[in-house]
Amino acid sequence: GRALLMQIAHPMVAQGVADHSDFRERPLDRLFRTLFSIIQIVFAEREVAQQVAARVRTVHRSVTGEMGETVGSFEQKRRYFAENPVLLMWVFATLVDTSIVIYELLFQPLSDAEKEQFYRESCIWGGWLGVSADVLPPDYPAFCSYLQSMADTGQLAVGVAGREICESIFRPNIRWIPNIALAPVKFLTIGMLPKSLRPAFGFDWSDRQEKRFRRIISIFRWLLRFTPERMRSLPMAWKIRRETR
C-alpha cells in the first residue's frame, strides 16, 4: 500500500491509473498485479524476470492520455504517457524505498553498504522495466536526494484522481471484505508514509498515533523472530526462491 500511495502522489501516475484501470470496479487488482509482477522480476531467474518486465512494458505503451484536472504544477489537458522516463523513475523509486523502509521496520537497520548494494541490484531490474540510466541516480545517497527533491520541488500533489484511488484501496466496496477489516492496514500504511505525503492525502497523524504505530511494529518484530522463513514470505516469492535454488 505504501508504494502505491507514493506512486499516485504523482499527478500523472494517478491520472494514468484512473484512465487505464478498472480500480472502481476491481479496486485491489492493480495492487496485486503490481505485487506479483515485482515478485517475479526480483526473485525469478533472469530470463523469466526479463520476460515479465517485457510484458509490463508492452502494457505501458498504450497508457497515454491527458490530465483531467490541474493538480499542483501539472495543468489540465497536459499530456502524459507511462513510458515517460520521469514517471518510470518515480514508480521504481517508490518500490525501492518502500522495500528498505519495511525491512528496517520489521527486521533490522541496514548499513550504508547494504543499502548501496540493494539499490545497485535494484537498478538492474529497474532497467528491465524501462528506467533509463540517464535518470537513475548514480548511488544510494543520490537516490535519497532524488526522493527528497521530489517532495521539495512540488512534483508531488494529490488531486481528485489520487484521492479516489486511495479511497478504493481502503474502502474497496467488496462484499466479502468489510471496510472495518482494512482499518489496521490503512493505519499501518499511513504510519509508513513519508510525513510530507500524509497531509496531501488528507491523513491526520498525531504523536499518540505515532506511538501506537511504533508499539505495533515492535510486536511484529518480536513475532517475526520466532516465525519460520516460509511463513514470513509471500507464497509466490517463497515458491520462486525454492525453484531457483
Coordinates of N, CA and C in Angstrom, one line a residue:
G1 N 0.8 -1.2 0.0 CA 0.0 0.0 0.0 C 0.8 1.3 0.0
R2 N 1.9 1.3 0.8 CA 2.8 2.5 0.8 C 3.3 2.9 -0.5
A3 N 3.9 1.9 -1.3 CA 4.4 2.2 -2.6 C 3.3 2.8 -3.5
L4 N 2.2 2.1 -3.5 CA 1.1 2.6 -4.4 C 0.6 4.0 -4.1
L5 N 0.5 4.3 -2.8 CA 0.1 5.7 -2.4 C 1.2 6.7 -2.9
M6 N 2.4 6.3 -2.7 CA 3.5 7.2 -3.1 C 3.5 7.4 -4.6
Q7 N 3.2 6.3 -5.4 CA 3.1 6.4 -6.8 C 2.0 7.4 -7.3
I8 N 0.8 7.2 -6.7 CA -0.3 8.1 -7.1 C -0.2 9.5 -6.5
A9 N 0.8 9.7 -5.7 CA 1.0 11.1 -5.2 C 1.6 11.9 -6.4
H10 N 2.1 11.3 -7.4 CA 2.5 12.0 -8.6 C 1.2 12.1 -9.5
P11 N 0.8 13.3 -9.8 CA -0.5 13.5 -10.5 C -0.6 12.8 -11.8
M12 N 0.5 12.6 -12.6 CA 0.4 12.0 -13.9 C 0.2 10.4 -13.7
V13 N 0.9 9.9 -12.7 CA 0.7 8.5 -12.4 C -0.7 8.2 -12.0
A14 N -1.3 9.1 -11.1 CA -2.6 8.9 -10.6 C -3.6 9.0 -11.8
Q15 N -3.4 9.9 -12.7 CA -4.3 10.1 -13.9 C -4.2 8.9 -14.8
G16 N -3.0 8.3 -15.0 CA -2.9 7.1 -15.8 C -3.6 5.9 -15.2
V17 N -3.5 5.8 -13.9 CA -4.2 4.7 -13.2 C -5.7 4.9 -13.3
A18 N -6.2 6.1 -13.1 CA -7.6 6.4 -13.2 C -8.2 6.2 -14.6
D19 N -7.4 6.5 -15.6 CA -7.8 6.4 -17.0 C -7.7 5.0 -17.6
H20 N -6.8 4.2 -17.1 CA -6.5 2.9 -17.8 C -6.6 1.7 -16.9
S21 N -7.3 1.8 -15.8 CA -7.6 0.7 -14.9 C -9.0 0.7 -14.5
D22 N -9.5 -0.4 -14.0 CA -10.9 -0.5 -13.5 C -10.9 -0.5 -12.0
F23 N -10.1 0.4 -11.4 CA -10.0 0.4 -10.0 C -11.3 0.6 -9.2
R24 N -12.3 1.3 -9.9 CA -13.5 1.5 -9.2 C -14.3 0.2 -9.0
E25 N -14.3 -0.7 -10.1 CA -15.0 -1.9 -10.0 C -14.2 -3.0 -9.4
R26 N -12.8 -3.0 -9.6 CA -12.0 -4.0 -9.1 C -10.8 -3.3 -8.4
P27 N -11.0 -2.8 -7.3 CA -10.1 -1.8 -6.7 C -8.7 -2.4 -6.3
L28 N -8.7 -3.7 -6.0 CA -7.4 -4.3 -5.5 C -6.6 -4.9 -6.6
D29 N -7.1 -5.0 -7.8 CA -6.5 -5.7 -8.9 C -5.1 -5.2 -9.2
R30 N -5.0 -3.8 -9.3 CA -3.7 -3.2 -9.7 C -2.7 -3.5 -8.6
L31 N -3.1 -3.4 -7.4 CA -2.2 -3.6 -6.3 C -1.6 -5.0 -6.3
F32 N -2.4 -6.0 -6.6 CA -1.9 -7.4 -6.6 C -1.2 -7.7 -7.9
R33 N -1.6 -7.1 -9.0 CA -0.9 -7.3 -10.3 C 0.6 -6.7 -10.1
T34 N 0.7 -5.5 -9.6 CA 2.0 -4.9 -9.4 C 2.8 -5.8 -8.5
L35 N 2.2 -6.2 -7.4 CA 3.0 -7.0 -6.4 C 3.5 -8.3 -7.0
F36 N 2.6 -9.0 -7.7 CA 3.1 -10.3 -8.3 C 4.1 -10.1 -9.4
S37 N 4.0 -9.1 -10.2 CA 4.9 -8.8 -11.2 C 6.3 -8.5 -10.6
I38 N 6.3 -7.7 -9.6 CA 7.6 -7.3 -9.0 C 8.2 -8.5 -8.3
I39 N 7.4 -9.4 -7.7 CA 8.0 -10.6 -7.1 C 8.7 -11.4 -8.1
Q40 N 8.0 -11.6 -9.3 CA 8.6 -12.4 -10.3 C 9.9 -11.8 -10.9
I41 N 9.9 -10.5 -11.1 CA 11.0 -9.8 -11.6 C 12.2 -9.9 -10.6
V42 N 11.9 -9.7 -9.3 CA 13.0 -9.7 -8.3 C 13.5 -11.1 -8.0
F43 N 12.6 -12.1 -7.9 CA 13.0 -13.4 -7.4 C 13.2 -14.5 -8.5
A44 N 12.6 -14.3 -9.6 CA 12.7 -15.4 -10.7 C 14.0 -15.3 -11.3
E45 N 14.3 -16.4 -12.1 CA 15.6 -16.4 -12.9 C 15.6 -15.3 -13.9
R46 N 16.7 -14.9 -14.3 CA 16.9 -13.7 -15.2 C 16.0 -13.8 -16.4
E47 N 16.0 -14.9 -17.1 CA 15.2 -15.0 -18.3 C 13.7 -14.8 -18.0
V48 N 13.2 -15.4 -17.0 CA 11.8 -15.2 -16.7 C 11.5 -13.8 -16.2
A49 N 12.4 -13.3 -15.4 CA 12.2 -11.9 -14.9 C 12.1 -10.9 -16.1
Q50 N 13.0 -11.1 -17.1 CA 13.0 -10.2 -18.2 C 11.8 -10.3 -19.0
Q51 N 11.3 -11.5 -19.1 CA 10.0 -11.7 -19.9 C 8.8 -11.0 -19.2
V52 N 8.8 -11.1 -17.9 CA 7.7 -10.4 -17.1 C 7.8 -8.9 -17.3
A53 N 9.1 -8.4 -17.2 CA 9.3 -7.0 -17.4 C 8.9 -6.5 -18.8
A54 N 9.2 -7.4 -19.8 CA 8.8 -7.0 -21.1 C 7.3 -6.9 -21.3
R55 N 6.6 -7.8 -20.6 CA 5.1 -7.8 -20.7 C 4.6 -6.5 -20.0
V56 N 5.2 -6.1 -18.9 CA 4.8 -4.9 -18.3 C 5.0 -3.7 -19.2
R57 N 6.1 -3.6 -19.9 CA 6.4 -2.5 -20.7 C 5.5 -2.5 -21.9
T58 N 5.1 -3.7 -22.4 CA 4.1 -3.7 -23.5 C 2.8 -3.1 -23.1
V59 N 2.3 -3.4 -21.9 CA 1.1 -2.8 -21.4 C 1.2 -1.3 -21.3
H60 N 2.4 -0.9 -20.8 CA 2.6 0.6 -20.6 C 2.6 1.4 -21.9
R61 N 2.9 0.8 -23.0 CA 3.0 1.5 -24.2 C 1.6 2.1 -24.6
S62 N 0.5 1.5 -24.2 CA -0.8 2.0 -24.5 C -1.4 3.0 -23.5
V63 N -0.6 3.2 -22.4 CA -1.1 4.0 -21.3 C -0.7 5.5 -21.6
T64 N -1.6 6.2 -22.3 CA -1.3 7.6 -22.6 C -2.6 8.4 -22.4
G65 N -2.5 9.6 -22.3 CA -3.7 10.5 -22.2 C -3.4 11.9 -21.8
E66 N -4.3 12.5 -21.1 CA -4.1 13.9 -20.7 C -4.7 14.1 -19.3
M67 N -4.1 15.1 -18.6 CA -4.6 15.4 -17.3 C -6.1 15.8 -17.3
G68 N -6.9 15.2 -16.4 CA -8.3 15.6 -16.4 C -8.5 16.8 -15.5
E69 N -7.5 17.2 -14.7 CA -7.6 18.4 -13.8 C -6.3 19.0 -13.6
T70 N -6.2 20.2 -13.1 CA -5.0 20.8 -12.7 C -4.6 20.3 -11.3
V71 N -3.5 19.7 -11.1 CA -3.0 19.2 -9.8 C -1.6 19.7 -9.6
G72 N -1.4 20.5 -8.6 CA -0.1 21.1 -8.4 C 0.4 21.8 -9.6
S73 N 1.6 21.5 -10.1 CA 2.2 22.2 -11.2 C 1.8 21.5 -12.5
F74 N 0.9 20.5 -12.5 CA 0.5 19.8 -13.7 C -0.9 20.3 -14.2
E75 N -0.9 21.0 -15.3 CA -2.1 21.6 -15.7 C -3.0 20.7 -16.4
Q76 N -4.3 21.0 -16.4 CA -5.3 20.2 -17.1 C -5.0 20.2 -18.6
K77 N -5.3 19.0 -19.2 CA -5.0 18.8 -20.6 C -3.6 18.5 -20.9
R78 N -2.7 18.6 -20.0 CA -1.3 18.2 -20.2 C -1.2 16.8 -20.5
R79 N -0.4 16.4 -21.5 CA -0.3 15.0 -22.0 C 0.6 14.2 -21.0
Y80 N 0.3 13.0 -20.9 CA 1.1 12.0 -20.1 C 1.3 10.7 -20.9
F81 N 2.3 10.0 -20.6 CA 2.5 8.7 -21.2 C 3.3 7.9 -20.2
A82 N 2.9 6.6 -20.0 CA 3.5 5.8 -19.0 C 5.0 5.5 -19.2
E83 N 5.5 5.6 -20.4 CA 6.9 5.3 -20.7 C 7.8 6.6 -20.5
N84 N 7.2 7.6 -20.0 CA 7.9 8.8 -19.7 C 9.0 8.4 -18.6
P85 N 10.3 8.6 -18.9 CA 11.4 8.2 -18.0 C 11.2 8.8 -16.6
V86 N 10.7 10.0 -16.5 CA 10.5 10.7 -15.2 C 9.5 9.9 -14.4
L87 N 8.4 9.4 -15.0 CA 7.4 8.7 -14.3 C 7.8 7.3 -13.9
L88 N 8.6 6.7 -14.9 CA 9.1 5.3 -14.6 C 10.1 5.4 -13.4
M89 N 10.9 6.4 -13.4 CA 11.8 6.6 -12.3 C 11.1 6.7 -11.0
W90 N 10.0 7.5 -10.9 CA 9.3 7.7 -9.7 C 8.7 6.4 -9.2
V91 N 8.1 5.6 -10.1 CA 7.4 4.4 -9.7 C 8.5 3.4 -9.2
F92 N 9.6 3.3 -9.9 CA 10.8 2.5 -9.4 C 11.2 2.9 -8.1
A93 N 11.4 4.2 -7.9 CA 11.9 4.8 -6.6 C 11.0 4.4 -5.4
T94 N 9.7 4.4 -5.7 CA 8.7 4.1 -4.6 C 8.9 2.6 -4.2
L95 N 9.2 1.8 -5.1 CA 9.3 0.3 -4.8 C 10.6 0.1 -4.0
V96 N 11.7 0.7 -4.5 CA 13.0 0.5 -3.8 C 12.9 1.1 -2.4
D97 N 12.4 2.3 -2.3 CA 12.4 3.0 -0.9 C 11.5 2.2 0.0
T98 N 10.3 1.8 -0.5 CA 9.4 1.0 0.4 C 10.0 -0.3 0.9
S99 N 10.7 -1.0 0.0 CA 11.4 -2.2 0.4 C 12.3 -2.0 1.6
I100 N 13.1 -0.9 1.5 CA 14.1 -0.6 2.5 C 13.3 -0.2 3.8
V101 N 12.3 0.6 3.7 CA 11.6 1.1 4.9 C 11.0 -0.1 5.6
I102 N 10.3 -1.0 4.9 CA 9.6 -2.1 5.5 C 10.6 -3.1 6.1
Y103 N 11.7 -3.3 5.4 CA 12.7 -4.3 6.0 C 13.2 -3.7 7.3
E104 N 13.6 -2.4 7.3 CA 14.2 -1.9 8.5 C 13.1 -1.8 9.7
L105 N 11.9 -1.6 9.3 CA 10.9 -1.5 10.4 C 10.7 -2.9 11.0
L106 N 10.6 -3.9 10.2 CA 10.3 -5.3 10.7 C 11.4 -6.1 11.1
F107 N 12.6 -5.8 10.6 CA 13.8 -6.7 10.9 C 14.9 -6.0 11.6
Q108 N 15.7 -5.3 10.9 CA 16.8 -4.6 11.5 C 17.3 -3.5 10.5
P109 N 18.0 -2.5 11.1 CA 18.6 -1.4 10.2 C 19.6 -2.0 9.3
L110 N 19.6 -1.4 8.1 CA 20.6 -1.8 7.1 C 21.8 -0.8 7.2
S111 N 23.0 -1.3 6.9 CA 24.2 -0.5 6.9 C 24.1 0.3 5.6
D112 N 24.9 1.4 5.5 CA 25.0 2.2 4.3 C 25.5 1.3 3.1
A113 N 26.4 0.3 3.4 CA 26.9 -0.5 2.3 C 25.8 -1.5 1.8
E114 N 25.0 -2.0 2.7 CA 23.9 -2.8 2.4 C 22.8 -2.1 1.5
K115 N 22.5 -0.9 1.9 CA 21.6 -0.1 1.1 C 22.1 0.2 -0.2
E116 N 23.4 0.5 -0.3 CA 24.0 0.7 -1.6 C 23.9 -0.5 -2.5
Q117 N 24.2 -1.6 -1.9 CA 24.2 -2.9 -2.7 C 22.7 -3.2 -3.2
F118 N 21.8 -3.0 -2.3 CA 20.4 -3.2 -2.7 C 20.0 -2.3 -3.8
Y119 N 20.3 -1.0 -3.7 CA 20.0 0.0 -4.7 C 20.6 -0.4 -6.0
R120 N 21.9 -0.8 -6.0 CA 22.5 -1.1 -7.3 C 21.9 -2.4 -7.9
E121 N 21.6 -3.3 -7.1 CA 20.9 -4.5 -7.6 C 19.5 -4.2 -8.2
S122 N 18.8 -3.3 -7.5 CA 17.5 -3.0 -7.9 C 17.6 -2.2 -9.3
C123 N 18.6 -1.5 -9.5 CA 18.8 -0.8 -10.8 C 18.8 -1.7 -12.0
I124 N 19.2 -3.0 -11.7 CA 19.2 -3.9 -12.8 C 17.8 -4.2 -13.3
W125 N 16.9 -4.6 -12.4 CA 15.5 -4.8 -12.8 C 14.8 -3.5 -13.1
G126 N 15.2 -2.4 -12.6 CA 14.6 -1.2 -13.0 C 14.9 -0.9 -14.5
G127 N 16.1 -1.3 -14.9 CA 16.4 -1.1 -16.3 C 15.5 -2.0 -17.2
W128 N 15.3 -3.2 -16.7 CA 14.4 -4.1 -17.5 C 13.0 -3.5 -17.6
L129 N 12.6 -2.7 -16.7 CA 11.2 -2.1 -16.7 C 11.2 -0.8 -17.5
G130 N 12.4 -0.4 -18.0 CA 12.4 0.7 -18.9 C 13.0 2.0 -18.2
V131 N 13.5 1.9 -17.0 CA 14.1 3.1 -16.3 C 15.5 3.3 -16.9
S132 N 15.7 4.3 -17.6 CA 16.9 4.5 -18.4 C 18.0 5.0 -17.4
A133 N 19.3 4.6 -17.8 CA 20.4 5.0 -17.0 C 20.5 6.5 -16.8
D134 N 20.0 7.3 -17.8 CA 20.1 8.7 -17.8 C 19.4 9.3 -16.5
V135 N 18.3 8.7 -16.1 CA 17.5 9.2 -14.9 C 17.8 8.5 -13.6
L136 N 18.6 7.4 -13.6 CA 18.9 6.7 -12.4 C 20.0 7.5 -11.6
P137 N 19.7 7.8 -10.4 CA 20.8 8.4 -9.6 C 22.0 7.4 -9.5
P138 N 23.2 7.9 -9.5 CA 24.4 7.0 -9.6 C 24.6 6.2 -8.3
D139 N 24.1 6.6 -7.2 CA 24.4 5.8 -6.0 C 23.2 6.0 -5.0
Y140 N 23.3 5.3 -3.8 CA 22.2 5.4 -2.9 C 22.0 6.8 -2.3
P141 N 23.1 7.5 -1.9 CA 22.9 8.8 -1.4 C 22.2 9.8 -2.4
A142 N 22.6 9.6 -3.7 CA 22.0 10.4 -4.7 C 20.5 10.0 -4.9
F143 N 20.2 8.8 -4.7 CA 18.8 8.3 -4.7 C 18.0 8.9 -3.6
C144 N 18.6 9.0 -2.4 CA 17.9 9.7 -1.3 C 17.6 11.1 -1.6
S145 N 18.6 11.8 -2.2 CA 18.5 13.2 -2.6 C 17.4 13.4 -3.6
Y146 N 17.3 12.4 -4.5 CA 16.2 12.5 -5.5 C 14.8 12.4 -4.8
L147 N 14.7 11.5 -3.9 CA 13.4 11.3 -3.2 C 13.0 12.6 -2.5
Q148 N 14.0 13.2 -1.8 CA 13.7 14.5 -1.1 C 13.4 15.6 -2.1
S149 N 14.0 15.6 -3.3 CA 13.8 16.7 -4.2 C 12.4 16.6 -4.8
M150 N 11.9 15.3 -5.0 CA 10.5 15.2 -5.5 C 9.5 15.9 -4.6
A151 N 9.7 15.8 -3.3 CA 8.8 16.5 -2.4 C 9.1 18.0 -2.3
D152 N 10.3 18.4 -2.4 CA 10.7 19.8 -2.2 C 10.4 20.6 -3.5
T153 N 10.3 20.0 -4.6 CA 10.2 20.8 -5.9 C 8.7 20.8 -6.4
G154 N 7.8 20.3 -5.6 CA 6.4 20.4 -5.9 C 6.0 19.4 -7.0
Q155 N 6.7 18.3 -7.2 CA 6.4 17.3 -8.2 C 5.2 16.4 -7.7
L156 N 5.0 16.4 -6.4 CA 4.0 15.5 -5.8 C 2.8 16.3 -5.3
A157 N 1.6 15.9 -5.7 CA 0.4 16.5 -5.2 C -0.7 15.6 -5.5
V158 N -1.8 15.6 -4.7 CA -2.9 14.7 -4.8 C -4.1 15.4 -5.2
G159 N -4.7 15.0 -6.3 CA -6.0 15.6 -6.7 C -7.1 14.6 -6.6
V160 N -8.2 14.9 -7.4 CA -9.4 14.0 -7.3 C -9.0 12.6 -7.6
A161 N -8.3 12.4 -8.7 CA -8.0 11.0 -9.1 C -7.2 10.3 -8.1
G162 N -6.2 10.9 -7.5 CA -5.4 10.3 -6.5 C -6.2 9.9 -5.2
R163 N -7.1 10.8 -4.8 CA -7.9 10.6 -3.7 C -8.9 9.5 -3.9
E164 N -9.5 9.4 -5.1 CA -10.4 8.3 -5.4 C -9.7 7.0 -5.4
I165 N -8.5 6.9 -6.0 CA -7.8 5.6 -5.9 C -7.5 5.2 -4.5
C166 N -7.0 6.2 -3.7 CA -6.7 6.0 -2.3 C -8.0 5.4 -1.6
E167 N -9.1 6.0 -1.8 CA -10.3 5.6 -1.2 C -10.7 4.2 -1.6
S168 N -10.4 3.8 -2.9 CA -10.8 2.5 -3.4 C -9.9 1.4 -2.7
I169 N -8.7 1.8 -2.3 CA -7.8 0.8 -1.7 C -8.3 0.4 -0.3
F170 N -8.7 1.4 0.5 CA -9.0 1.2 1.9 C -10.5 1.0 2.1
R171 N -11.3 1.4 1.1 CA -12.8 1.2 1.2 C -13.2 0.6 -0.2
P172 N -12.8 -0.7 -0.5 CA -12.9 -1.2 -1.8 C -14.3 -1.6 -2.3
N173 N -15.3 -1.5 -1.4 CA -16.6 -1.8 -1.8 C -16.7 -3.3 -2.3
I174 N -16.0 -4.2 -1.6 CA -16.1 -5.6 -1.9 C -17.0 -6.3 -0.9
R175 N -18.0 -7.0 -1.3 CA -19.0 -7.5 -0.4 C -18.4 -8.3 0.7
W176 N -17.4 -9.2 0.4 CA -16.8 -10.1 1.4 C -15.7 -9.5 2.2
I177 N -15.4 -8.2 2.0 CA -14.3 -7.5 2.8 C -15.0 -6.3 3.4
P178 N -15.4 -6.4 4.7 CA -16.0 -5.2 5.3 C -14.9 -4.1 5.5
N179 N -15.3 -2.9 5.3 CA -14.3 -1.8 5.3 C -13.5 -1.7 6.6
I180 N -14.2 -2.1 7.7 CA -13.5 -2.1 9.0 C -12.3 -3.1 9.1
A181 N -12.4 -4.1 8.2 CA -11.3 -5.1 8.2 C -10.0 -4.5 7.7
L182 N -10.1 -3.4 6.9 CA -8.9 -2.8 6.3 C -8.4 -1.6 7.2
A183 N -9.1 -1.3 8.2 CA -8.7 -0.2 9.1 C -7.3 -0.4 9.6
P184 N -6.9 -1.6 10.1 CA -5.5 -1.8 10.5 C -4.5 -1.6 9.4
V185 N -4.8 -2.1 8.2 CA -3.9 -1.9 7.0 C -3.8 -0.4 6.7
K186 N -4.9 0.3 6.8 CA -4.8 1.8 6.5 C -3.9 2.4 7.5
F187 N -4.1 2.1 8.8 CA -3.3 2.7 9.9 C -1.8 2.5 9.7
L188 N -1.5 1.2 9.4 CA 0.0 0.9 9.2 C 0.5 1.6 8.0
T189 N -0.3 1.6 6.9 CA 0.2 2.3 5.7 C 0.4 3.8 5.9
I190 N -0.5 4.4 6.6 CA -0.3 5.9 6.9 C 1.0 6.0 7.7
G191 N 1.2 5.1 8.7 CA 2.3 5.2 9.6 C 3.6 5.1 8.8
M192 N 3.6 4.3 7.7 CA 4.9 4.1 6.9 C 5.1 5.2 5.9
L193 N 4.0 6.0 5.6 CA 4.2 7.0 4.5 C 5.2 8.1 5.0
P194 N 5.9 8.7 4.0 CA 6.7 9.9 4.3 C 5.8 11.0 5.0
K195 N 6.3 11.6 6.0 CA 5.5 12.6 6.7 C 4.9 13.7 5.7
S196 N 5.7 14.0 4.7 CA 5.3 15.1 3.8 C 4.1 14.7 3.0
L197 N 3.8 13.4 2.8 CA 2.7 13.0 1.9 C 1.4 12.8 2.7
R198 N 1.4 12.6 4.0 CA 0.2 12.4 4.7 C -0.8 13.5 4.5
P199 N -0.4 14.8 4.7 CA -1.4 15.9 4.5 C -2.0 15.9 3.1
A200 N -1.2 15.5 2.1 CA -1.7 15.5 0.7 C -2.8 14.6 0.5
F201 N -2.9 13.5 1.2 CA -4.0 12.6 1.1 C -5.1 12.9 2.2
G202 N -4.9 13.9 3.0 CA -5.9 14.3 4.0 C -5.8 13.4 5.2
F203 N -4.6 12.8 5.5 CA -4.4 12.0 6.6 C -3.9 12.8 7.8
D204 N -4.6 12.7 8.9 CA -4.1 13.3 10.2 C -3.2 12.3 10.9
W205 N -2.2 12.7 11.6 CA -1.3 11.8 12.3 C -0.7 12.5 13.5
S206 N -1.2 12.0 14.7 CA -0.8 12.7 15.9 C 0.4 11.9 16.6
D207 N 1.0 12.5 17.6 CA 2.1 11.9 18.3 C 1.6 10.6 19.0
R208 N 0.3 10.6 19.4 CA -0.3 9.4 20.0 C -0.4 8.3 19.0
Q209 N -0.8 8.6 17.8 CA -0.9 7.6 16.7 C 0.5 7.1 16.4
E210 N 1.5 8.0 16.4 CA 2.9 7.5 16.1 C 3.4 6.5 17.1
K211 N 3.1 6.8 18.4 CA 3.5 5.9 19.5 C 2.8 4.6 19.3
R212 N 1.5 4.6 19.0 CA 0.8 3.4 18.8 C 1.3 2.6 17.6
F213 N 1.7 3.3 16.6 CA 2.3 2.6 15.4 C 3.6 1.9 15.8
R214 N 4.4 2.6 16.5 CA 5.7 2.1 16.9 C 5.5 0.8 17.8
R215 N 4.5 0.9 18.7 CA 4.3 -0.3 19.5 C 3.8 -1.5 18.7
I216 N 3.0 -1.3 17.7 CA 2.5 -2.4 16.9 C 3.7 -2.9 16.1
I217 N 4.5 -2.1 15.5 CA 5.7 -2.5 14.8 C 6.6 -3.4 15.7
S218 N 6.8 -2.9 16.9 CA 7.6 -3.7 17.9 C 7.1 -5.1 18.1
I219 N 5.8 -5.2 18.2 CA 5.2 -6.5 18.4 C 5.4 -7.4 17.2
F220 N 5.2 -6.8 16.0 CA 5.5 -7.6 14.7 C 6.9 -8.0 14.7
R221 N 7.9 -7.2 15.1 CA 9.3 -7.5 15.0 C 9.6 -8.7 16.0
W222 N 8.9 -8.6 17.1 CA 9.1 -9.7 18.1 C 8.6 -11.0 17.6
L223 N 7.4 -11.0 17.0 CA 6.8 -12.2 16.5 C 7.6 -12.8 15.3
L224 N 8.1 -11.9 14.5 CA 8.9 -12.4 13.3 C 10.1 -13.1 13.7
R225 N 10.7 -12.8 14.9 CA 11.9 -13.5 15.4 C 11.6 -15.0 15.5
F226 N 10.4 -15.4 15.8 CA 10.0 -16.8 16.0 C 9.2 -17.4 14.9
T227 N 9.1 -16.7 13.8 CA 8.3 -17.2 12.6 C 9.2 -17.8 11.6
P228 N 8.9 -19.1 11.2 CA 9.8 -19.7 10.1 C 9.8 -18.9 8.9
E229 N 10.9 -19.0 8.2 CA 11.1 -18.2 7.0 C 10.0 -18.3 6.0
R230 N 9.5 -19.6 5.8 CA 8.4 -19.8 4.8 C 7.2 -19.0 5.2
M231 N 6.9 -18.9 6.5 CA 5.7 -18.2 6.9 C 5.9 -16.7 6.8
R232 N 7.1 -16.2 6.7 CA 7.4 -14.8 6.6 C 7.4 -14.3 5.2
S233 N 7.3 -15.3 4.3 CA 7.4 -14.9 2.8 C 6.1 -15.0 2.2
L234 N 5.9 -14.2 1.2 CA 4.7 -14.4 0.3 C 4.8 -15.7 -0.4
P235 N 3.6 -16.4 -0.5 CA 3.7 -17.8 -1.2 C 4.4 -17.8 -2.5
M236 N 4.1 -16.8 -3.4 CA 4.7 -16.8 -4.7 C 6.2 -16.5 -4.6
A237 N 6.6 -15.6 -3.7 CA 8.1 -15.4 -3.5 C 8.8 -16.6 -3.0
W238 N 8.2 -17.3 -2.0 CA 8.8 -18.5 -1.5 C 8.9 -19.6 -2.6
K239 N 7.9 -19.8 -3.4 CA 7.9 -20.8 -4.4 C 9.0 -20.5 -5.4
I240 N 9.1 -19.2 -5.9 CA 10.1 -18.9 -6.8 C 11.5 -19.1 -6.3
R241 N 11.7 -18.6 -5.0 CA 13.0 -18.8 -4.4 C 13.4 -20.2 -4.3
R242 N 12.5 -21.1 -3.9 CA 12.8 -22.5 -3.8 C 13.1 -23.1 -5.1
E243 N 12.4 -22.7 -6.2 CA 12.7 -23.3 -7.5 C 14.0 -22.8 -8.1
T244 N 14.5 -21.7 -7.7 CA 15.7 -21.1 -8.3 C 17.0 -21.5 -7.5
R245 N 16.8 -22.2 -6.3 CA 18.0 -22.6 -5.5 C 18.7 -23.8 -6.2

